[in-house]
């Protein structure tokens, strides 16, 4: 046991440098393996296209550590010398193009803003079908938008942007697929006037129209309120007239009822009513004491 420990201690000065050299050798070995195409690291939303002698031999688009030798066979060893590896991003991309000029049917110059999104769906077509696929797609979207919106009525151009966007997408999609693109949503985000004088004129017209509409709404409201008031007054007067016409009948029925039950009460009520009418007439009243027969006779004789 002691001999084993002594031998390990004796190898210790040689083991540490060997370990460090091993750590340095691993990256070098991996770099050489990668340079000779023994493995490839594919990221998310990424595709790698391999060519050999000017021809495409395959594509790897699965993320992670990949081995071309297992996918393409022994010819994968020739790729570093007689072929090439292309890395293509397949993530979703968004573009916005401002102030694309179109003319309406009325001859008004309009500035249009177009937003669209796309992703590479066919890396091989993207690399080898078109020398500048992104520029061509942008030009195609622009030309399709201009051809779709030109000579349209201004009202339709301003209000029907959803349907117009769908038309632009339907026009662009077939050609973009040939270039390896998958076109997503296309939306005409902005339609604006470019002539400042025309903007001022339209603003003035809109303000005048708003004033007219506001006045019309106010007048209509006042008319409705007046109509409601007149109808209410008519109904109230009608009800009052009906009440006034039925009052004598109700009073007569009440008096007859009282007369049937107690004539004295009726007589008292009539006297009270007579006194009340007399007071309301503002006539002069002479009040005489109970023993006034002699005074009356004196007044007659005098």
mmCIF file of C-alpha atoms in Angstrom:
data_model
loop_
_atom_site.group_PDB
_atom_site.id
_atom_site.type_symbol
_atom_site.label_atom_id
_atom_site.label_comp_id
_atom_site.label_asym_id
_atom_site.label_seq_id
_atom_site.Cartn_x
_atom_site.Cartn_y
_atom_site.Cartn_z
ATOM 1 C CA UNK A 1 0.000 0.000 0.000
ATOM 2 C CA UNK A 2 2.771 2.360 0.900
ATOM 3 C CA UNK A 3 4.502 1.503 -2.360
ATOM 4 C CA UNK A 4 1.321 2.358 -4.323
ATOM 5 C CA UNK A 5 0.997 5.708 -2.608
ATOM 6 C CA UNK A 6 4.610 6.491 -3.235
ATOM 7 C CA UNK A 7 4.210 5.592 -6.940
ATOM 8 C CA UNK A 8 1.147 7.882 -7.256
ATOM 9 C CA UNK A 9 3.018 10.720 -5.624
ATOM 10 C CA UNK A 10 5.828 10.092 -8.032
ATOM 11 C CA UNK A 11 3.411 10.387 -11.043
ATOM 12 C CA UNK A 12 1.773 13.525 -9.684
ATOM 13 C CA UNK A 13 4.233 15.991 -11.331
ATOM 14 C CA UNK A 14 3.460 14.360 -14.692
ATOM 15 C CA UNK A 15 -0.343 13.975 -14.223
ATOM 16 C CA UNK A 16 -1.121 17.658 -13.694
ATOM 17 C CA UNK A 17 0.462 18.880 -16.957
ATOM 18 C CA UNK A 18 -1.159 15.959 -18.751
ATOM 19 C CA UNK A 19 -4.545 16.957 -17.389
ATOM 20 C CA UNK A 20 -4.088 20.567 -18.457
ATOM 21 C CA UNK A 21 -2.958 19.508 -21.913
ATOM 22 C CA UNK A 22 -6.028 17.310 -22.143
ATOM 23 C CA UNK A 23 -8.267 20.269 -21.360
ATOM 24 C CA UNK A 24 -6.578 22.274 -24.080
ATOM 25 C CA UNK A 25 -6.743 19.403 -26.532
ATOM 26 C CA UNK A 26 -10.522 18.970 -26.265
ATOM 27 C CA UNK A 27 -11.429 22.354 -27.852
ATOM 28 C CA UNK A 28 -8.801 21.836 -30.517
ATOM 29 C CA UNK A 29 -10.157 18.395 -31.270
ATOM 30 C CA UNK A 30 -13.746 19.697 -31.427
ATOM 31 C CA UNK A 31 -12.662 22.570 -33.665
ATOM 32 C CA UNK A 32 -10.935 20.204 -36.059
ATOM 33 C CA UNK A 33 -13.948 17.888 -36.043
ATOM 34 C CA UNK A 34 -16.220 20.790 -36.823
ATOM 35 C CA UNK A 35 -13.897 22.078 -39.530
ATOM 36 C CA UNK A 36 -13.942 18.685 -41.213
ATOM 37 C CA UNK A 37 -17.696 18.515 -40.923
ATOM 38 C CA UNK A 38 -17.950 15.669 -38.456
ATOM 39 C CA UNK A 39 -20.684 17.485 -36.527
ATOM 40 C CA UNK A 40 -22.782 20.653 -36.771
ATOM 41 C CA UNK A 41 -24.641 22.745 -34.190
ATOM 42 C CA UNK A 42 -28.036 23.904 -35.421
ATOM 43 C CA UNK A 43 -29.758 26.705 -33.501
ATOM 44 C CA UNK A 44 -33.466 27.324 -33.090
ATOM 45 C CA UNK A 45 -35.144 28.816 -36.185
ATOM 46 C CA UNK A 46 -32.107 27.978 -38.254
ATOM 47 C CA UNK A 47 -31.507 25.736 -41.237
ATOM 48 C CA UNK A 48 -28.184 24.584 -42.674
ATOM 49 C CA UNK A 49 -27.919 23.738 -46.362
ATOM 50 C CA UNK A 50 -24.995 21.591 -47.542
ATOM 51 C CA UNK A 51 -23.679 21.568 -51.094
ATOM 52 C CA UNK A 52 -21.077 19.369 -52.750
ATOM 53 C CA UNK A 53 -19.573 20.072 -56.161
ATOM 54 C CA UNK A 54 -22.124 22.835 -56.669
ATOM 55 C CA UNK A 55 -25.150 20.656 -55.930
ATOM 56 C CA UNK A 56 -27.340 20.583 -52.868
ATOM 57 C CA UNK A 57 -26.981 17.279 -51.032
ATOM 58 C CA UNK A 58 -29.269 18.010 -48.109
ATOM 59 C CA UNK A 59 -30.592 20.277 -45.398
ATOM 60 C CA UNK A 60 -30.518 20.031 -41.624
ATOM 61 C CA UNK A 61 -33.103 22.114 -39.794
ATOM 62 C CA UNK A 62 -33.542 20.164 -36.559
ATOM 63 C CA UNK A 63 -32.077 22.127 -33.619
ATOM 64 C CA UNK A 64 -29.280 20.581 -31.609
ATOM 65 C CA UNK A 65 -26.075 18.655 -32.228
ATOM 66 C CA UNK A 66 -26.239 16.998 -35.636
ATOM 67 C CA UNK A 67 -23.885 14.691 -37.511
ATOM 68 C CA UNK A 68 -23.874 15.191 -41.309
ATOM 69 C CA UNK A 69 -22.028 11.907 -41.759
ATOM 70 C CA UNK A 70 -25.058 9.968 -40.523
ATOM 71 C CA UNK A 71 -27.436 11.948 -42.758
ATOM 72 C CA UNK A 72 -25.474 12.263 -45.998
ATOM 73 C CA UNK A 73 -23.122 9.298 -45.779
ATOM 74 C CA UNK A 74 -19.360 9.292 -46.542
ATOM 75 C CA UNK A 75 -19.712 12.134 -49.029
ATOM 76 C CA UNK A 76 -20.247 14.426 -46.052
ATOM 77 C CA UNK A 77 -16.477 14.151 -45.439
ATOM 78 C CA UNK A 78 -15.883 15.894 -48.786
ATOM 79 C CA UNK A 79 -18.029 18.912 -47.951
ATOM 80 C CA UNK A 80 -15.225 20.880 -46.186
ATOM 81 C CA UNK A 81 -13.028 20.494 -49.262
ATOM 82 C CA UNK A 82 -15.395 20.522 -52.259
ATOM 83 C CA UNK A 83 -18.625 21.851 -50.843
ATOM 84 C CA UNK A 84 -20.099 24.562 -48.691
ATOM 85 C CA UNK A 85 -22.446 24.997 -45.774
ATOM 86 C CA UNK A 86 -25.034 27.789 -45.825
ATOM 87 C CA UNK A 87 -26.748 28.939 -42.636
ATOM 88 C CA UNK A 88 -30.238 30.379 -43.160
ATOM 89 C CA UNK A 89 -32.389 31.948 -40.460
ATOM 90 C CA UNK A 90 -36.005 30.764 -40.544
ATOM 91 C CA UNK A 91 -37.399 32.967 -37.781
ATOM 92 C CA UNK A 92 -40.376 35.246 -38.408
ATOM 93 C CA UNK A 93 -39.399 38.645 -39.787
ATOM 94 C CA UNK A 94 -41.479 41.800 -39.952
ATOM 95 C CA UNK A 95 -41.076 44.755 -42.266
ATOM 96 C CA UNK A 96 -42.800 48.094 -42.548
ATOM 97 C CA UNK A 97 -42.589 50.264 -45.656
ATOM 98 C CA UNK A 98 -43.616 53.895 -45.295
ATOM 99 C CA UNK A 99 -45.041 56.425 -47.706
ATOM 100 C CA UNK A 100 -45.632 54.298 -50.782
ATOM 101 C CA UNK A 101 -47.232 56.729 -53.215
ATOM 102 C CA UNK A 102 -50.528 55.903 -54.937
ATOM 103 C CA UNK A 103 -53.186 58.020 -56.629
ATOM 104 C CA UNK A 104 -56.856 57.733 -55.866
ATOM 105 C CA UNK A 105 -59.589 57.744 -58.475
ATOM 106 C CA UNK A 106 -60.021 61.477 -57.867
ATOM 107 C CA UNK A 107 -56.328 62.025 -58.640
ATOM 108 C CA UNK A 108 -55.369 62.665 -55.030
ATOM 109 C CA UNK A 109 -51.803 61.577 -54.136
ATOM 110 C CA UNK A 110 -51.867 59.349 -51.074
ATOM 111 C CA UNK A 111 -49.077 57.926 -48.908
ATOM 112 C CA UNK A 112 -49.542 54.289 -47.883
ATOM 113 C CA UNK A 113 -47.757 52.391 -45.096
ATOM 114 C CA UNK A 114 -47.536 48.610 -45.491
ATOM 115 C CA UNK A 115 -46.640 46.116 -42.782
ATOM 116 C CA UNK A 116 -45.972 42.482 -43.565
ATOM 117 C CA UNK A 117 -44.359 39.458 -41.952
ATOM 118 C CA UNK A 118 -42.628 36.494 -43.549
ATOM 119 C CA UNK A 119 -40.305 33.591 -42.844
ATOM 120 C CA UNK A 120 -38.089 31.358 -44.915
ATOM 121 C CA UNK A 121 -39.963 28.119 -45.541
ATOM 122 C CA UNK A 122 -37.728 26.650 -48.268
ATOM 123 C CA UNK A 123 -34.041 27.442 -47.593
ATOM 124 C CA UNK A 124 -32.873 25.916 -50.885
ATOM 125 C CA UNK A 125 -35.193 28.098 -52.983
ATOM 126 C CA UNK A 126 -34.295 31.061 -50.797
ATOM 127 C CA UNK A 127 -30.585 30.574 -51.525
ATOM 128 C CA UNK A 128 -30.545 29.615 -55.173
ATOM 129 C CA UNK A 129 -33.766 30.781 -56.891
ATOM 130 C CA UNK A 130 -33.346 34.510 -56.445
ATOM 131 C CA UNK A 131 -30.097 36.447 -55.987
ATOM 132 C CA UNK A 132 -31.818 39.022 -53.722
ATOM 133 C CA UNK A 133 -34.993 37.435 -52.372
ATOM 134 C CA UNK A 134 -35.619 39.987 -49.629
ATOM 135 C CA UNK A 135 -35.299 42.926 -51.998
ATOM 136 C CA UNK A 136 -37.438 41.166 -54.591
ATOM 137 C CA UNK A 137 -40.118 40.377 -52.005
ATOM 138 C CA UNK A 138 -40.145 43.981 -50.818
ATOM 139 C CA UNK A 139 -40.437 45.221 -54.399
ATOM 140 C CA UNK A 140 -43.199 42.694 -55.075
ATOM 141 C CA UNK A 141 -45.181 43.809 -52.015
ATOM 142 C CA UNK A 142 -44.755 47.443 -53.034
ATOM 143 C CA UNK A 143 -45.819 46.922 -56.634
ATOM 144 C CA UNK A 144 -48.794 44.761 -55.627
ATOM 145 C CA UNK A 145 -49.937 47.372 -53.114
ATOM 146 C CA UNK A 146 -49.665 50.171 -55.653
ATOM 147 C CA UNK A 147 -51.497 48.181 -58.339
ATOM 148 C CA UNK A 148 -54.231 47.187 -55.851
ATOM 149 C CA UNK A 149 -54.821 50.641 -54.405
ATOM 150 C CA UNK A 150 -54.260 52.839 -57.447
ATOM 151 C CA UNK A 151 -57.319 54.467 -59.009
ATOM 152 C CA UNK A 152 -59.569 53.343 -56.176
ATOM 153 C CA UNK A 153 -62.144 55.651 -54.678
ATOM 154 C CA UNK A 154 -60.732 57.548 -51.739
ATOM 155 C CA UNK A 155 -63.562 56.362 -49.499
ATOM 156 C CA UNK A 156 -62.883 52.715 -50.331
ATOM 157 C CA UNK A 157 -59.147 53.241 -49.872
ATOM 158 C CA UNK A 158 -59.683 54.667 -46.401
ATOM 159 C CA UNK A 159 -62.369 52.263 -45.171
ATOM 160 C CA UNK A 160 -61.660 48.879 -46.804
ATOM 161 C CA UNK A 161 -58.052 48.368 -45.790
ATOM 162 C CA UNK A 162 -58.718 44.851 -44.445
ATOM 163 C CA UNK A 163 -60.014 43.514 -47.757
ATOM 164 C CA UNK A 164 -57.340 45.413 -49.680
ATOM 165 C CA UNK A 165 -54.643 43.904 -47.453
ATOM 166 C CA UNK A 166 -55.981 40.429 -48.190
ATOM 167 C CA UNK A 167 -55.867 41.188 -51.912
ATOM 168 C CA UNK A 168 -52.230 42.274 -51.664
ATOM 169 C CA UNK A 169 -51.331 39.099 -49.772
ATOM 170 C CA UNK A 170 -53.121 36.907 -52.306
ATOM 171 C CA UNK A 171 -51.203 38.626 -55.114
ATOM 172 C CA UNK A 172 -47.767 38.375 -53.500
ATOM 173 C CA UNK A 173 -47.947 34.903 -51.942
ATOM 174 C CA UNK A 174 -47.510 32.695 -55.084
ATOM 175 C CA UNK A 175 -44.312 34.413 -56.210
ATOM 176 C CA UNK A 176 -42.887 34.626 -52.690
ATOM 177 C CA UNK A 177 -43.328 30.873 -52.282
ATOM 178 C CA UNK A 178 -41.248 30.349 -55.393
ATOM 179 C CA UNK A 179 -38.486 32.342 -53.715
ATOM 180 C CA UNK A 180 -38.644 30.211 -50.578
ATOM 181 C CA UNK A 181 -40.704 32.626 -48.497
ATOM 182 C CA UNK A 182 -43.886 31.974 -46.587
ATOM 183 C CA UNK A 183 -45.738 35.253 -46.437
ATOM 184 C CA UNK A 184 -47.677 35.859 -43.218
ATOM 185 C CA UNK A 185 -50.016 38.729 -42.495
ATOM 186 C CA UNK A 186 -50.033 41.767 -44.756
ATOM 187 C CA UNK A 187 -51.713 44.890 -43.514
ATOM 188 C CA UNK A 188 -52.107 48.377 -44.929
ATOM 189 C CA UNK A 189 -51.606 50.274 -41.692
ATOM 190 C CA UNK A 190 -51.761 53.847 -42.884
ATOM 191 C CA UNK A 191 -53.344 55.779 -45.729
ATOM 192 C CA UNK A 192 -52.528 59.462 -45.467
ATOM 193 C CA UNK A 193 -52.749 62.588 -47.586
ATOM 194 C CA UNK A 194 -49.446 63.988 -48.766
ATOM 195 C CA UNK A 195 -50.704 67.390 -49.945
ATOM 196 C CA UNK A 196 -50.850 69.790 -46.964
ATOM 197 C CA UNK A 197 -53.328 72.113 -48.672
ATOM 198 C CA UNK A 198 -55.687 69.240 -49.321
ATOM 199 C CA UNK A 199 -55.407 68.138 -45.714
ATOM 200 C CA UNK A 200 -56.388 71.643 -44.587
ATOM 201 C CA UNK A 201 -59.339 71.699 -47.002
ATOM 202 C CA UNK A 202 -60.594 68.323 -45.853
ATOM 203 C CA UNK A 203 -60.148 69.317 -42.224
ATOM 204 C CA UNK A 204 -62.172 72.454 -42.831
ATOM 205 C CA UNK A 205 -64.927 70.460 -44.539
ATOM 206 C CA UNK A 206 -64.991 67.953 -41.723
ATOM 207 C CA UNK A 207 -65.252 70.730 -39.140
ATOM 208 C CA UNK A 208 -68.114 72.363 -41.056
ATOM 209 C CA UNK A 209 -69.868 69.055 -41.401
ATOM 210 C CA UNK A 210 -69.484 68.388 -37.676
ATOM 211 C CA UNK A 211 -70.940 71.797 -36.902
ATOM 212 C CA UNK A 212 -73.895 71.076 -39.202
ATOM 213 C CA UNK A 213 -74.482 67.679 -37.689
ATOM 214 C CA UNK A 214 -74.237 69.092 -34.160
ATOM 215 C CA UNK A 215 -76.734 71.838 -34.972
ATOM 216 C CA UNK A 216 -79.107 69.371 -36.588
ATOM 217 C CA UNK A 217 -78.915 67.074 -33.564
ATOM 218 C CA UNK A 218 -79.504 69.990 -31.200
ATOM 219 C CA UNK A 219 -82.506 71.222 -33.212
ATOM 220 C CA UNK A 220 -83.926 67.724 -33.411
ATOM 221 C CA UNK A 221 -83.584 67.386 -29.648
ATOM 222 C CA UNK A 222 -85.335 70.703 -29.041
ATOM 223 C CA UNK A 223 -88.153 69.691 -31.398
ATOM 224 C CA UNK A 224 -88.595 66.423 -29.587
ATOM 225 C CA UNK A 225 -88.676 68.167 -26.197
ATOM 226 C CA UNK A 226 -91.266 70.663 -27.481
ATOM 227 C CA UNK A 227 -93.393 67.868 -28.878
ATOM 228 C CA UNK A 228 -93.247 65.993 -25.583
ATOM 229 C CA UNK A 229 -94.206 69.141 -23.662
ATOM 230 C CA UNK A 230 -97.175 69.883 -25.939
ATOM 231 C CA UNK A 231 -98.397 66.283 -25.771
ATOM 232 C CA UNK A 232 -98.075 66.336 -21.981
ATOM 233 C CA UNK A 233 -99.950 69.640 -21.695
ATOM 234 C CA UNK A 234 -102.694 68.297 -23.960
ATOM 235 C CA UNK A 235 -103.110 65.168 -21.884
ATOM 236 C CA UNK A 236 -103.150 67.158 -18.632
ATOM 237 C CA UNK A 237 -105.790 69.585 -19.936
ATOM 238 C CA UNK A 238 -107.811 66.664 -21.232
ATOM 239 C CA UNK A 239 -107.727 64.977 -17.839
ATOM 240 C CA UNK A 240 -108.600 68.257 -16.075
ATOM 241 C CA UNK A 241 -111.563 68.768 -18.385
ATOM 242 C CA UNK A 242 -112.744 65.236 -17.727
ATOM 243 C CA UNK A 243 -112.425 65.845 -13.986
ATOM 244 C CA UNK A 244 -114.294 69.158 -14.207
ATOM 245 C CA UNK A 245 -117.108 67.599 -16.221
ATOM 246 C CA UNK A 246 -117.536 64.744 -13.775
ATOM 247 C CA UNK A 247 -117.339 66.966 -10.658
ATOM 248 C CA UNK A 248 -121.096 68.046 -10.634
ATOM 249 C CA UNK A 249 -122.187 64.463 -10.982
ATOM 250 C CA UNK A 250 -119.928 63.347 -8.136
ATOM 251 C CA UNK A 251 -121.012 66.244 -5.904
ATOM 252 C CA UNK A 252 -124.701 65.611 -6.696
ATOM 253 C CA UNK A 253 -124.356 61.937 -5.875
ATOM 254 C CA UNK A 254 -122.630 62.816 -2.603
ATOM 255 C CA UNK A 255 -125.377 65.299 -1.659
ATOM 256 C CA UNK A 256 -128.125 62.794 -2.497
ATOM 257 C CA UNK A 257 -126.373 60.257 -0.345
ATOM 258 C CA UNK A 258 -126.204 62.737 2.507
ATOM 259 C CA UNK A 259 -129.888 63.679 2.038
ATOM 260 C CA UNK A 260 -130.949 60.087 2.300
ATOM 261 C CA UNK A 261 -129.044 59.534 5.523
ATOM 262 C CA UNK A 262 -129.586 62.855 7.358
ATOM 263 C CA UNK A 263 -131.438 65.847 5.802
ATOM 264 C CA UNK A 264 -130.206 68.199 8.549
ATOM 265 C CA UNK A 265 -126.625 67.628 7.571
ATOM 266 C CA UNK A 266 -127.560 68.379 3.996
ATOM 267 C CA UNK A 267 -129.237 71.584 5.005
ATOM 268 C CA UNK A 268 -126.162 72.561 7.060
ATOM 269 C CA UNK A 269 -123.870 71.798 4.166
ATOM 270 C CA UNK A 270 -125.993 73.932 1.851
ATOM 271 C CA UNK A 271 -125.930 76.803 4.313
ATOM 272 C CA UNK A 272 -122.152 76.551 4.592
ATOM 273 C CA UNK A 273 -121.874 76.557 0.844
ATOM 274 C CA UNK A 274 -124.162 79.558 0.585
ATOM 275 C CA UNK A 275 -122.127 81.450 3.172
ATOM 276 C CA UNK A 276 -118.925 80.540 1.399
ATOM 277 C CA UNK A 277 -120.288 81.808 -1.907
ATOM 278 C CA UNK A 278 -121.460 84.944 -0.230
ATOM 279 C CA UNK A 279 -118.011 85.543 1.263
ATOM 280 C CA UNK A 280 -116.312 84.905 -2.069
ATOM 281 C CA UNK A 281 -118.615 87.425 -3.815
ATOM 282 C CA UNK A 282 -117.184 90.346 -1.693
ATOM 283 C CA UNK A 283 -120.721 91.705 -1.169
ATOM 284 C CA UNK A 284 -121.468 94.072 1.769
ATOM 285 C CA UNK A 285 -123.206 92.410 4.699
ATOM 286 C CA UNK A 286 -125.358 94.033 7.377
ATOM 287 C CA UNK A 287 -125.491 92.110 10.637
ATOM 288 C CA UNK A 288 -128.576 92.725 12.825
ATOM 289 C CA UNK A 289 -129.225 91.513 16.342
ATOM 290 C CA UNK A 290 -131.901 89.010 17.087
ATOM 291 C CA UNK A 291 -134.375 91.688 18.472
ATOM 292 C CA UNK A 292 -134.271 93.841 15.365
ATOM 293 C CA UNK A 293 -137.958 93.899 14.349
ATOM 294 C CA UNK A 294 -138.564 97.299 15.977
ATOM 295 C CA UNK A 295 -135.538 98.881 14.333
ATOM 296 C CA UNK A 296 -136.678 97.603 10.959
ATOM 297 C CA UNK A 297 -140.097 99.111 11.513
ATOM 298 C CA UNK A 298 -138.490 102.428 12.619
ATOM 299 C CA UNK A 299 -136.336 102.394 9.503
ATOM 300 C CA UNK A 300 -139.395 101.867 7.352
ATOM 301 C CA UNK A 301 -141.346 104.654 9.019
ATOM 302 C CA UNK A 302 -138.453 107.099 8.907
#
